[in-house]
Amino acid sequence: MERTYQEIREYIGDENQLMPFQIGKLTGGFREGVSFAEISNGGNLSVTVLPDRCMDIYQVRYKGKNMNYLAPCGIVAPEYYDAQGYRWLRSFFVGMLTTLGLQHIGKPFVKADGEELGLHGRIDHTPAEHVRYTRGIEEERPMLLLEGRMREARLFGENLTLNRSLKFKYEEDCIWLTDTVTNHGFGNREFMYGLHLNYGYPLLEEGTKLILESQKVTPREENAARYVDTWQQVESPQYPYQERCYFHELEADKNGISQYTLFNEKRKIGVNVQYKKEDLPFFCQWKMLGKGEYVMGLEPTNVFMDGPKIGEPGCTAPVLGPGESKKYTVKISFIDQI
């Protein structure tokens, strides 16, 4: 940015000249009534956020190029959520970010009391309350902050909220995500939390590089084990293709930060994600390179995805005391070189 913000103000009549922002509602089909927010950072980044779907990120375009996968179901309103078995997939738009939790992560599960928990929990289908955006100045740069709160609560059960903020700075091609989970109940409450970050064409294509420092790679199932030596490779679309999942133990730097990079050398576009390993110590790679279903999910979580579930013996989900909160911060940077 060649000029300071005070100098730029002399050239503009409205801040949308620098960082365009709009919020509205979608119409038609399963997406009828879903609210959306469009943010452009004045640089190379355009982002679509869905406040009615947990403030999750539907799409990111970097230098005009799509960076994530979009499922054929499209955007689906939260009222179509179905907790039975794998029916979650009928409204899983995938997108850049789908949030996991807060009372379940992983495969469908039936609790001892008969409650059925669908794939990956229900928080991603929860509409946000108190949605607002604010503009400000940070380090001499215009800044836009989009915030909202999701409530996962019921009588005789959990009383949790997830407060999310997404920060954008003028001409900085990054998204700063801050999530705070709070227990509003009067007893201790276990919780599960994860970020299902999903990448697609044209960022993802044959030859795209996956760069991460993994201390240990564990295939999730037999099919993945047959291809364990190729977990880092991105091949062309195939049909049929059975998904392959790998659990990683990511390295952390001297500051405790884990990160990974996905980079397309041919197109000069990529993404780098950084977060504190102690906050999100578990990591799953979802490799699904099928025709029309061409996606790679890179998913940090606070609990082992295939471990014991809440209420089961041996569950290691973090516990929040009454009134206690836990904050997570993640920096998602979009890059043209490594």
GROMACS .gro file of C-alpha atoms in nm:
model
  338
    1MET     CA    1   0.000   0.000   0.000
    2GLU     CA    2   0.180   0.310  -0.125
    3ARG     CA    3  -0.034   0.565   0.061
    4THR     CA    4  -0.153   0.578   0.420
    5TYR     CA    5  -0.523   0.541   0.485
    6GLN     CA    6  -0.554   0.909   0.571
    7GLU     CA    7  -0.405   0.994   0.232
    8ILE     CA    8  -0.632   0.746   0.053
    9ARG     CA    9  -0.939   0.905   0.212
   10GLU     CA   10  -0.880   1.210  -0.004
   11TYR     CA   11  -0.949   0.999  -0.313
   12ILE     CA   12  -1.265   0.810  -0.211
   13GLY     CA   13  -1.625   0.884  -0.122
   14ASP     CA   14  -1.716   0.543   0.022
   15GLU     CA   15  -1.508   0.266   0.179
   16ASN     CA   16  -1.657   0.016  -0.068
   17GLN     CA   17  -1.417   0.165  -0.322
   18LEU     CA   18  -1.140  -0.006  -0.125
   19MET     CA   19  -1.301  -0.316   0.027
   20PRO     CA   20  -1.643  -0.392  -0.125
   21PHE     CA   21  -1.886  -0.563   0.112
   22GLN     CA   22  -2.246  -0.668   0.070
   23ILE     CA   23  -2.487  -0.892   0.257
   24GLY     CA   24  -2.810  -1.040   0.126
   25LYS     CA   25  -3.028  -1.349   0.092
   26LEU     CA   26  -3.032  -1.623  -0.171
   27THR     CA   27  -3.345  -1.741  -0.350
   28GLY     CA   28  -3.455  -2.062  -0.515
   29GLY     CA   29  -3.447  -2.430  -0.430
   30PHE     CA   30  -3.282  -2.563  -0.117
   31ARG     CA   31  -3.091  -2.236  -0.070
   32GLU     CA   32  -3.405  -2.023  -0.035
   33GLY     CA   33  -3.359  -1.759   0.235
   34VAL     CA   34  -2.995  -1.838   0.318
   35SER     CA   35  -2.803  -1.523   0.405
   36PHE     CA   36  -2.467  -1.457   0.245
   37ALA     CA   37  -2.189  -1.201   0.276
   38GLU     CA   38  -1.950  -1.105  -0.004
   39ILE     CA   39  -1.614  -0.952   0.086
   40SER     CA   40  -1.341  -0.829  -0.148
   41ASN     CA   41  -1.016  -0.723   0.013
   42GLY     CA   42  -0.911  -0.473  -0.253
   43GLY     CA   43  -0.626  -0.705  -0.346
   44ASN     CA   44  -0.659  -1.052  -0.496
   45LEU     CA   45  -0.917  -1.201  -0.262
   46SER     CA   46  -1.294  -1.244  -0.295
   47VAL     CA   47  -1.477  -1.442  -0.026
   48THR     CA   48  -1.833  -1.566   0.022
   49VAL     CA   49  -1.943  -1.635   0.382
   50LEU     CA   50  -2.274  -1.796   0.485
   51PRO     CA   51  -2.395  -1.658   0.822
   52ASP     CA   52  -2.691  -1.899   0.814
   53ARG     CA   53  -2.450  -2.191   0.793
   54CYS     CA   54  -2.222  -2.130   1.094
   55MET     CA   55  -2.044  -1.834   0.932
   56ASP     CA   56  -1.867  -2.096   0.720
   57ILE     CA   57  -1.678  -1.996   0.406
   58TYR     CA   58  -1.854  -2.112   0.091
   59GLN     CA   59  -1.605  -1.993  -0.169
   60VAL     CA   60  -1.271  -1.817  -0.203
   61ARG     CA   61  -1.142  -1.676  -0.530
   62TYR     CA   62  -0.778  -1.569  -0.547
   63LYS     CA   63  -0.665  -1.368  -0.850
   64GLY     CA   64  -0.999  -1.464  -1.001
   65LYS     CA   65  -0.932  -1.838  -0.957
   66ASN     CA   66  -1.151  -2.065  -0.746
   67MET     CA   67  -0.960  -2.223  -0.457
   68ASN     CA   68  -1.204  -2.476  -0.310
   69TYR     CA   69  -1.442  -2.756  -0.401
   70LEU     CA   70  -1.819  -2.703  -0.428
   71ALA     CA   71  -2.044  -3.009  -0.392
   72PRO     CA   72  -2.328  -3.081  -0.637
   73CYS     CA   73  -2.593  -3.024  -0.366
   74GLY     CA   74  -2.510  -2.653  -0.370
   75ILE     CA   75  -2.598  -2.426  -0.078
   76VAL     CA   76  -2.866  -2.583   0.143
   77ALA     CA   77  -3.066  -2.399   0.409
   78PRO     CA   78  -3.010  -2.509   0.770
   79GLU     CA   79  -3.366  -2.635   0.817
   80TYR     CA   80  -3.285  -2.930   0.590
   81TYR     CA   81  -3.032  -3.067   0.837
   82ASP     CA   82  -3.078  -3.442   0.892
   83ALA     CA   83  -2.889  -3.609   1.176
   84GLN     CA   84  -2.954  -3.964   1.060
   85GLY     CA   85  -2.649  -4.158   0.945
   86TYR     CA   86  -2.477  -4.008   0.644
   87ARG     CA   87  -2.765  -3.782   0.537
   88TRP     CA   88  -2.547  -3.488   0.642
   89LEU     CA   89  -2.386  -3.532   0.300
   90ARG     CA   90  -2.706  -3.415   0.128
   91SER     CA   91  -2.646  -3.064   0.263
   92PHE     CA   92  -2.264  -3.070   0.282
   93PHE     CA   93  -2.172  -2.796   0.033
   94VAL     CA   94  -1.806  -2.861   0.124
   95GLY     CA   95  -1.680  -2.509   0.038
   96MET     CA   96  -1.358  -2.360   0.167
   97LEU     CA   97  -1.457  -2.422   0.529
   98THR     CA   98  -1.711  -2.643   0.701
   99THR     CA   99  -1.696  -2.640   1.082
  100LEU     CA  100  -1.707  -2.970   1.275
  101GLY     CA  101  -1.857  -3.030   1.621
  102LEU     CA  102  -1.948  -2.927   1.882
  103GLN     CA  103  -2.075  -3.248   2.041
  104HIS     CA  104  -1.958  -3.490   1.775
  105ILE     CA  105  -1.690  -3.535   1.508
  106GLY     CA  106  -1.644  -3.831   1.276
  107LYS     CA  107  -1.867  -4.115   1.165
  108PRO     CA  108  -2.235  -4.138   1.264
  109PHE     CA  109  -2.281  -4.257   1.622
  110VAL     CA  110  -2.570  -4.360   1.846
  111LYS     CA  111  -2.527  -4.270   2.212
  112ALA     CA  112  -2.616  -4.504   2.497
  113ASP     CA  113  -2.935  -4.305   2.559
  114GLY     CA  114  -3.043  -4.360   2.197
  115GLU     CA  115  -2.962  -4.013   2.064
  116GLU     CA  116  -2.842  -4.033   1.705
  117LEU     CA  117  -2.547  -3.816   1.610
  118GLY     CA  118  -2.495  -3.773   1.237
  119LEU     CA  119  -2.170  -3.738   1.051
  120HIS     CA  120  -1.947  -3.460   1.196
  121GLY     CA  121  -2.207  -3.302   1.425
  122ARG     CA  122  -2.460  -3.023   1.377
  123ILE     CA  123  -2.280  -2.692   1.433
  124ASP     CA  124  -2.221  -2.632   1.062
  125HIS     CA  125  -2.598  -2.620   1.006
  126THR     CA  126  -2.652  -2.363   1.281
  127PRO     CA  127  -2.752  -2.008   1.180
  128ALA     CA  128  -2.556  -1.724   1.335
  129GLU     CA  129  -2.702  -1.472   1.578
  130HIS     CA  130  -2.585  -1.113   1.628
  131VAL     CA  131  -2.423  -1.098   1.285
  132ARG     CA  132  -2.245  -0.768   1.231
  133TYR     CA  133  -1.960  -0.619   1.039
  134THR     CA  134  -1.733  -0.335   1.140
  135ARG     CA  135  -1.471  -0.138   0.956
  136GLY     CA  136  -1.158   0.000   1.111
  137ILE     CA  137  -0.787   0.071   1.068
  138GLU     CA  138  -0.516  -0.172   1.168
  139GLU     CA  139  -0.147  -0.102   1.106
  140GLU     CA  140  -0.242   0.183   0.871
  141ARG     CA  141  -0.458  -0.051   0.664
  142PRO     CA  142  -0.836  -0.052   0.628
  143MET     CA  143  -0.981  -0.358   0.797
  144LEU     CA  144  -1.319  -0.532   0.787
  145LEU     CA  145  -1.438  -0.765   1.062
  146LEU     CA  146  -1.736  -0.999   1.015
  147GLU     CA  147  -1.872  -1.155   1.334
  148GLY     CA  148  -2.149  -1.387   1.448
  149ARG     CA  149  -2.245  -1.631   1.721
  150MET     CA  150  -2.378  -1.985   1.686
  151ARG     CA  151  -2.566  -2.156   1.968
  152GLU     CA  152  -2.560  -2.534   2.025
  153ALA     CA  153  -2.786  -2.584   2.323
  154ARG     CA  154  -3.084  -2.783   2.446
  155LEU     CA  155  -3.279  -2.861   2.763
  156PHE     CA  156  -3.113  -3.134   2.971
  157GLY     CA  157  -2.795  -3.112   2.762
  158GLU     CA  158  -2.518  -2.889   2.635
  159ASN     CA  159  -2.530  -2.509   2.646
  160LEU     CA  160  -2.246  -2.398   2.419
  161THR     CA  161  -2.181  -2.106   2.187
  162LEU     CA  162  -1.929  -2.060   1.910
  163ASN     CA  163  -1.833  -1.698   1.848
  164ARG     CA  164  -1.662  -1.648   1.513
  165SER     CA  165  -1.481  -1.351   1.367
  166LEU     CA  166  -1.334  -1.331   1.018
  167LYS     CA  167  -1.092  -1.045   0.964
  168PHE     CA  168  -0.981  -0.903   0.629
  169LYS     CA  169  -0.719  -0.634   0.567
  170TYR     CA  170  -0.689  -0.413   0.264
  171GLU     CA  171  -0.462  -0.569  -0.002
  172GLU     CA  172  -0.344  -0.848   0.234
  173ASP     CA  173  -0.452  -1.180   0.085
  174CYS     CA  174  -0.529  -1.348   0.417
  175ILE     CA  175  -0.825  -1.449   0.627
  176TRP     CA  176  -0.776  -1.430   1.003
  177LEU     CA  177  -1.024  -1.666   1.171
  178THR     CA  178  -1.089  -1.652   1.545
  179ASP     CA  179  -1.331  -1.896   1.708
  180THR     CA  180  -1.426  -1.893   2.075
  181VAL     CA  181  -1.622  -2.183   2.226
  182THR     CA  182  -1.795  -2.103   2.558
  183ASN     CA  183  -1.975  -2.326   2.807
  184HIS     CA  184  -2.277  -2.141   2.945
  185GLY     CA  185  -2.390  -2.436   3.158
  186PHE     CA  186  -2.336  -2.495   3.529
  187GLY     CA  187  -2.140  -2.817   3.494
  188ASN     CA  188  -1.836  -2.932   3.303
  189ARG     CA  189  -1.893  -2.996   2.933
  190GLU     CA  190  -1.680  -3.186   2.684
  191PHE     CA  191  -1.668  -3.049   2.331
  192MET     CA  192  -1.525  -3.137   1.992
  193TYR     CA  193  -1.412  -2.886   1.732
  194GLY     CA  194  -1.249  -2.902   1.391
  195LEU     CA  195  -1.203  -2.713   1.066
  196HIS     CA  196  -1.285  -2.906   0.749
  197LEU     CA  197  -1.081  -2.699   0.497
  198ASN     CA  198  -1.137  -2.820   0.142
  199TYR     CA  199  -0.949  -2.745  -0.178
  200GLY     CA  200  -1.053  -2.789  -0.539
  201TYR     CA  201  -0.987  -2.707  -0.902
  202PRO     CA  202  -0.807  -2.512  -1.042
  203LEU     CA  203  -0.587  -2.488  -0.731
  204LEU     CA  204  -0.610  -2.866  -0.704
  205GLU     CA  205  -0.507  -3.060  -1.014
  206GLU     CA  206  -0.244  -3.312  -1.115
  207GLY     CA  207   0.096  -3.190  -1.003
  208THR     CA  208  -0.028  -2.959  -0.725
  209LYS     CA  209   0.218  -2.980  -0.436
  210LEU     CA  210   0.112  -3.069  -0.081
  211ILE     CA  211   0.378  -2.949   0.161
  212LEU     CA  212   0.352  -3.049   0.525
  213GLU     CA  213   0.592  -3.185   0.784
  214SER     CA  214   0.437  -3.507   0.912
  215GLN     CA  215   0.608  -3.703   1.189
  216LYS     CA  216   0.382  -4.001   1.129
  217VAL     CA  217   0.128  -4.097   0.861
  218THR     CA  218  -0.146  -4.347   0.951
  219PRO     CA  219  -0.394  -4.469   0.688
  220ARG     CA  220  -0.753  -4.468   0.810
  221GLU     CA  221  -0.870  -4.773   0.619
  222GLU     CA  222  -0.738  -5.066   0.412
  223ASN     CA  223  -0.784  -4.890   0.078
  224ALA     CA  224  -0.584  -4.589   0.197
  225ALA     CA  225  -0.311  -4.822   0.326
  226ARG     CA  226  -0.262  -4.964  -0.025
  227TYR     CA  227  -0.176  -4.616  -0.149
  228VAL     CA  228   0.004  -4.481   0.158
  229ASP     CA  229   0.322  -4.409  -0.041
  230THR     CA  230   0.126  -4.166  -0.261
  231TRP     CA  231  -0.056  -3.966   0.009
  232GLN     CA  232   0.132  -3.650  -0.096
  233GLN     CA  233   0.062  -3.687  -0.468
  234VAL     CA  234  -0.225  -3.519  -0.653
  235GLU     CA  235  -0.333  -3.729  -0.950
  236SER     CA  236  -0.583  -3.663  -1.229
  237PRO     CA  237  -0.954  -3.742  -1.170
  238GLN     CA  238  -1.049  -4.110  -1.174
  239TYR     CA  239  -1.373  -4.310  -1.180
  240PRO     CA  240  -1.451  -4.496  -0.971
  241TYR     CA  241  -1.241  -4.359  -0.685
  242GLN     CA  242  -1.269  -4.467  -0.322
  243GLU     CA  243  -1.182  -4.190  -0.078
  244ARG     CA  244  -0.855  -4.220   0.113
  245CYS     CA  245  -0.800  -4.070   0.456
  246TYR     CA  246  -0.470  -4.032   0.638
  247PHE     CA  247  -0.406  -3.919   0.994
  248HIS     CA  248  -0.093  -3.708   1.040
  249GLU     CA  249   0.115  -3.598   1.335
  250LEU     CA  250   0.223  -3.254   1.217
  251GLU     CA  251   0.547  -3.092   1.324
  252ALA     CA  252   0.540  -2.762   1.512
  253ASP     CA  253   0.801  -2.486   1.488
  254LYS     CA  254   0.980  -2.327   1.785
  255ASN     CA  255   0.676  -2.108   1.844
  256GLY     CA  256   0.443  -2.407   1.854
  257ILE     CA  257   0.290  -2.333   1.512
  258SER     CA  258   0.189  -2.610   1.273
  259GLN     CA  259   0.128  -2.530   0.908
  260TYR     CA  260   0.077  -2.673   0.563
  261THR     CA  261   0.090  -2.540   0.208
  262LEU     CA  262  -0.092  -2.646  -0.106
  263PHE     CA  263   0.060  -2.490  -0.418
  264ASN     CA  264  -0.005  -2.511  -0.791
  265GLU     CA  265   0.326  -2.421  -0.957
  266LYS     CA  266   0.180  -2.406  -1.307
  267ARG     CA  267  -0.087  -2.153  -1.213
  268LYS     CA  268   0.113  -1.973  -0.940
  269ILE     CA  269  -0.166  -1.998  -0.684
  270GLY     CA  270  -0.165  -2.158  -0.341
  271VAL     CA  271  -0.273  -2.151   0.020
  272ASN     CA  272  -0.085  -2.165   0.350
  273VAL     CA  273  -0.262  -2.241   0.680
  274GLN     CA  274  -0.109  -2.180   1.025
  275TYR     CA  275  -0.236  -2.247   1.378
  276LYS     CA  276  -0.116  -2.351   1.725
  277LYS     CA  277  -0.055  -2.723   1.741
  278GLU     CA  278  -0.145  -2.744   2.110
  279ASP     CA  279  -0.492  -2.613   2.024
  280LEU     CA  280  -0.550  -2.847   1.730
  281PRO     CA  281  -0.314  -3.141   1.781
  282PHE     CA  282  -0.489  -3.384   1.542
  283PHE     CA  283  -0.496  -3.370   1.163
  284CYS     CA  284  -0.681  -3.563   0.896
  285GLN     CA  285  -0.612  -3.557   0.521
  286TRP     CA  286  -0.916  -3.643   0.310
  287LYS     CA  287  -0.805  -3.736  -0.041
  288MET     CA  288  -1.098  -3.772  -0.280
  289LEU     CA  289  -0.984  -3.741  -0.641
  290GLY     CA  290  -1.286  -3.882  -0.821
  291LYS     CA  291  -1.434  -3.744  -1.141
  292GLY     CA  292  -1.672  -3.465  -1.041
  293GLU     CA  293  -1.577  -3.528  -0.678
  294TYR     CA  294  -1.226  -3.388  -0.693
  295VAL     CA  295  -1.132  -3.248  -0.354
  296MET     CA  296  -0.869  -3.261  -0.084
  297GLY     CA  297  -0.969  -3.182   0.273
  298LEU     CA  298  -0.699  -3.084   0.523
  299GLU     CA  299  -0.861  -3.091   0.864
  300PRO     CA  300  -0.708  -2.986   1.200
  301THR     CA  301  -0.914  -3.094   1.501
  302ASN     CA  302  -0.896  -3.078   1.880
  303VAL     CA  303  -0.970  -3.450   1.920
  304PHE     CA  304  -0.884  -3.767   1.730
  305MET     CA  305  -1.158  -3.809   1.470
  306ASP     CA  306  -1.189  -4.187   1.514
  307GLY     CA  307  -1.143  -4.188   1.890
  308PRO     CA  308  -1.405  -4.249   2.162
  309LYS     CA  309  -1.700  -4.010   2.142
  310ILE     CA  310  -1.842  -3.784   2.411
  311GLY     CA  311  -2.001  -4.002   2.678
  312GLU     CA  312  -1.791  -4.307   2.589
  313PRO     CA  313  -1.514  -4.444   2.812
  314GLY     CA  314  -1.174  -4.309   2.715
  315CYS     CA  315  -1.303  -3.995   2.541
  316THR     CA  316  -1.027  -3.732   2.537
  317ALA     CA  317  -1.235  -3.433   2.424
  318PRO     CA  318  -1.135  -3.110   2.600
  319VAL     CA  319  -1.353  -3.004   2.893
  320LEU     CA  320  -1.488  -2.654   2.957
  321GLY     CA  321  -1.586  -2.565   3.311
  322PRO     CA  322  -1.892  -2.349   3.385
  323GLY     CA  323  -1.848  -2.013   3.210
  324GLU     CA  324  -1.514  -2.120   3.062
  325SER     CA  325  -1.408  -2.041   2.704
  326LYS     CA  326  -1.150  -2.170   2.460
  327LYS     CA  327  -1.018  -1.956   2.175
  328TYR     CA  328  -0.880  -2.083   1.843
  329THR     CA  329  -0.698  -1.869   1.589
  330VAL     CA  330  -0.609  -1.971   1.234
  331LYS     CA  331  -0.440  -1.771   0.961
  332ILE     CA  332  -0.529  -1.868   0.603
  333SER     CA  333  -0.296  -1.701   0.351
  334PHE     CA  334  -0.330  -1.713  -0.028
  335ILE     CA  335   0.000  -1.704  -0.211
  336ASP     CA  336   0.156  -1.693  -0.558
  337GLN     CA  337   0.500  -1.827  -0.464
  338ILE     CA  338   0.669  -2.057  -0.211
   0.00000   0.00000   0.00000
